[in-house]
Coordinates of C-alpha atoms in Angstrom, one line a residue:
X1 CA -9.1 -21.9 -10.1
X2 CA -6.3 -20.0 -12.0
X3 CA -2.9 -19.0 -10.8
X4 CA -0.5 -16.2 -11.0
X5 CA 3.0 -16.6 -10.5
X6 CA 5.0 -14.0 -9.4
X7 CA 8.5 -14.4 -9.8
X8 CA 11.4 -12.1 -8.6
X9 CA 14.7 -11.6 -10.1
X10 CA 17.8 -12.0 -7.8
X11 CA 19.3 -8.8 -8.0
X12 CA 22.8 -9.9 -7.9
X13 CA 22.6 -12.0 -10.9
X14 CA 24.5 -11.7 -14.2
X15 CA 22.4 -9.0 -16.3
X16 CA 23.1 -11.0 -19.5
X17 CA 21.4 -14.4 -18.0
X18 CA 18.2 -12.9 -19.4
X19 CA 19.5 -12.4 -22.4
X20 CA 21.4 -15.6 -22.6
X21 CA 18.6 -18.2 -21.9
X22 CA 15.8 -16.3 -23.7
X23 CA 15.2 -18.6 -26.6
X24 CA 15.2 -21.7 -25.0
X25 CA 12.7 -19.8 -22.1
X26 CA 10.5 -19.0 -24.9
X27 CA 10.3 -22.4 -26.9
X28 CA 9.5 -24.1 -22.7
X29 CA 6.7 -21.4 -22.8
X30 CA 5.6 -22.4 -26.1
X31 CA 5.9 -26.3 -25.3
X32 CA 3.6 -25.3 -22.3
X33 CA 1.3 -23.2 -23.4
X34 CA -1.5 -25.7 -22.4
X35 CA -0.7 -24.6 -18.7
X36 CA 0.7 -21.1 -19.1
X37 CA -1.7 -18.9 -20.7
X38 CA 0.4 -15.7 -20.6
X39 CA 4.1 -14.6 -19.4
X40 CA 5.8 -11.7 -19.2
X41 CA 8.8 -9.5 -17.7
X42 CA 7.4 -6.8 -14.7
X43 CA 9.6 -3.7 -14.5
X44 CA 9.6 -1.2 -11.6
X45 CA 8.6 2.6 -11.7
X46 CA 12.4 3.3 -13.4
X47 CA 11.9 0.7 -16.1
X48 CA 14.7 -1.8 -14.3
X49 CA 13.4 -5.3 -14.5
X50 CA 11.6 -6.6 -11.2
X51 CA 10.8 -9.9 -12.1
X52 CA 8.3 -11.8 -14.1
X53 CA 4.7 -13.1 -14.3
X54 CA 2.7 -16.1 -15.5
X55 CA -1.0 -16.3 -15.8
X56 CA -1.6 -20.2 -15.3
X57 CA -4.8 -21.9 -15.8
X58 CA -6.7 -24.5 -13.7
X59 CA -3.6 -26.5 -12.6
X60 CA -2.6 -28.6 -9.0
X61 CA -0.3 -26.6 -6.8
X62 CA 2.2 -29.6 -7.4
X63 CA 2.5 -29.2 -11.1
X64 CA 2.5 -25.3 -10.8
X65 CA 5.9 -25.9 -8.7
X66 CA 7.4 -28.5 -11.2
X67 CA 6.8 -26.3 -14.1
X68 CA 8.5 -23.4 -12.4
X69 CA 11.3 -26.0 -11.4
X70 CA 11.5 -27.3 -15.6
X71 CA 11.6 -23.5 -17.3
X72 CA 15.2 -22.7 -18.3
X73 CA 15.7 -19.4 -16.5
X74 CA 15.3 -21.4 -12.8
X75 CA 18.5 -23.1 -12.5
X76 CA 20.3 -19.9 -14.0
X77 CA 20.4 -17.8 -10.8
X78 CA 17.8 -14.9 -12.2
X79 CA 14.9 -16.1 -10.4
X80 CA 15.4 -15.2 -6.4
X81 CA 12.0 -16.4 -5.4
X82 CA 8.4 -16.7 -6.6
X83 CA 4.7 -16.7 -5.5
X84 CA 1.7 -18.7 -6.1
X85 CA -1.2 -16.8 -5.3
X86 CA -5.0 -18.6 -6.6
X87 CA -7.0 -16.1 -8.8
X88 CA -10.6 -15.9 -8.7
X89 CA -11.3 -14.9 -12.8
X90 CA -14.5 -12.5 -12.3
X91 CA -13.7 -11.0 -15.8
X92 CA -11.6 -12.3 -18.5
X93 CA -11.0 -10.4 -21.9
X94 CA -6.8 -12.0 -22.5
X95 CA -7.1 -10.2 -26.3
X96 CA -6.1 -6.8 -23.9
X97 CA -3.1 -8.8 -23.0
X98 CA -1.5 -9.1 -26.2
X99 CA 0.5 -6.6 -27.7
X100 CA -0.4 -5.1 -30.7
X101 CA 2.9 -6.4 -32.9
X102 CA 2.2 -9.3 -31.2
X103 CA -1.4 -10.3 -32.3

């Protein structure tokens, strides 16, 4: 069964942690991407950030949590909290999920 991981940012932290741990949160999703098949920032209806997503495949709750627990931006202070919620895939087309000047 596959994952999503929803991840909310802690309001009160530094705005510039984002920007300051970036890279090295990118090359961990990279080194990963066996596990985490897509990532992203979530933004609310005024275009503030409101957190982040992961799309995770077929992985033990266990290794889900140590993942979450390894990336870079955890130990920062951005992250407030996150859910694991299981995802029953009916339908799966990812190519919608890249963007363009990404693909």
């Amino acid at each position: 069964m596959a994952h999503i991981i929803l991840f909310k940012d802690n309001p009160h932290a530094d705005p510039d942690i984002r920007r300051d741990h970036m890279a090295e949160h990118l090359n961990f999703l990279k080194a990963h991407e066996d596990k985490i098949a897509a990532a992203g920032p979530l933004f609310d209806s005024t275009g503030a950030g409101a957190g982040g997503i992961w799309l995770v495949g077929d992985s033990d709750l266990a290794e889900i949590d140590q993942l979450i627990h390894q990336d870079p931006f955890w130990p920062t202070g951005l992250r407030a909290s996150y859910d694991i919620l299981h995802w029953k895939v009916v339908f799966e087309n990812l190519s919608l999920l890249r963007p363009r000047d990404l693909a």
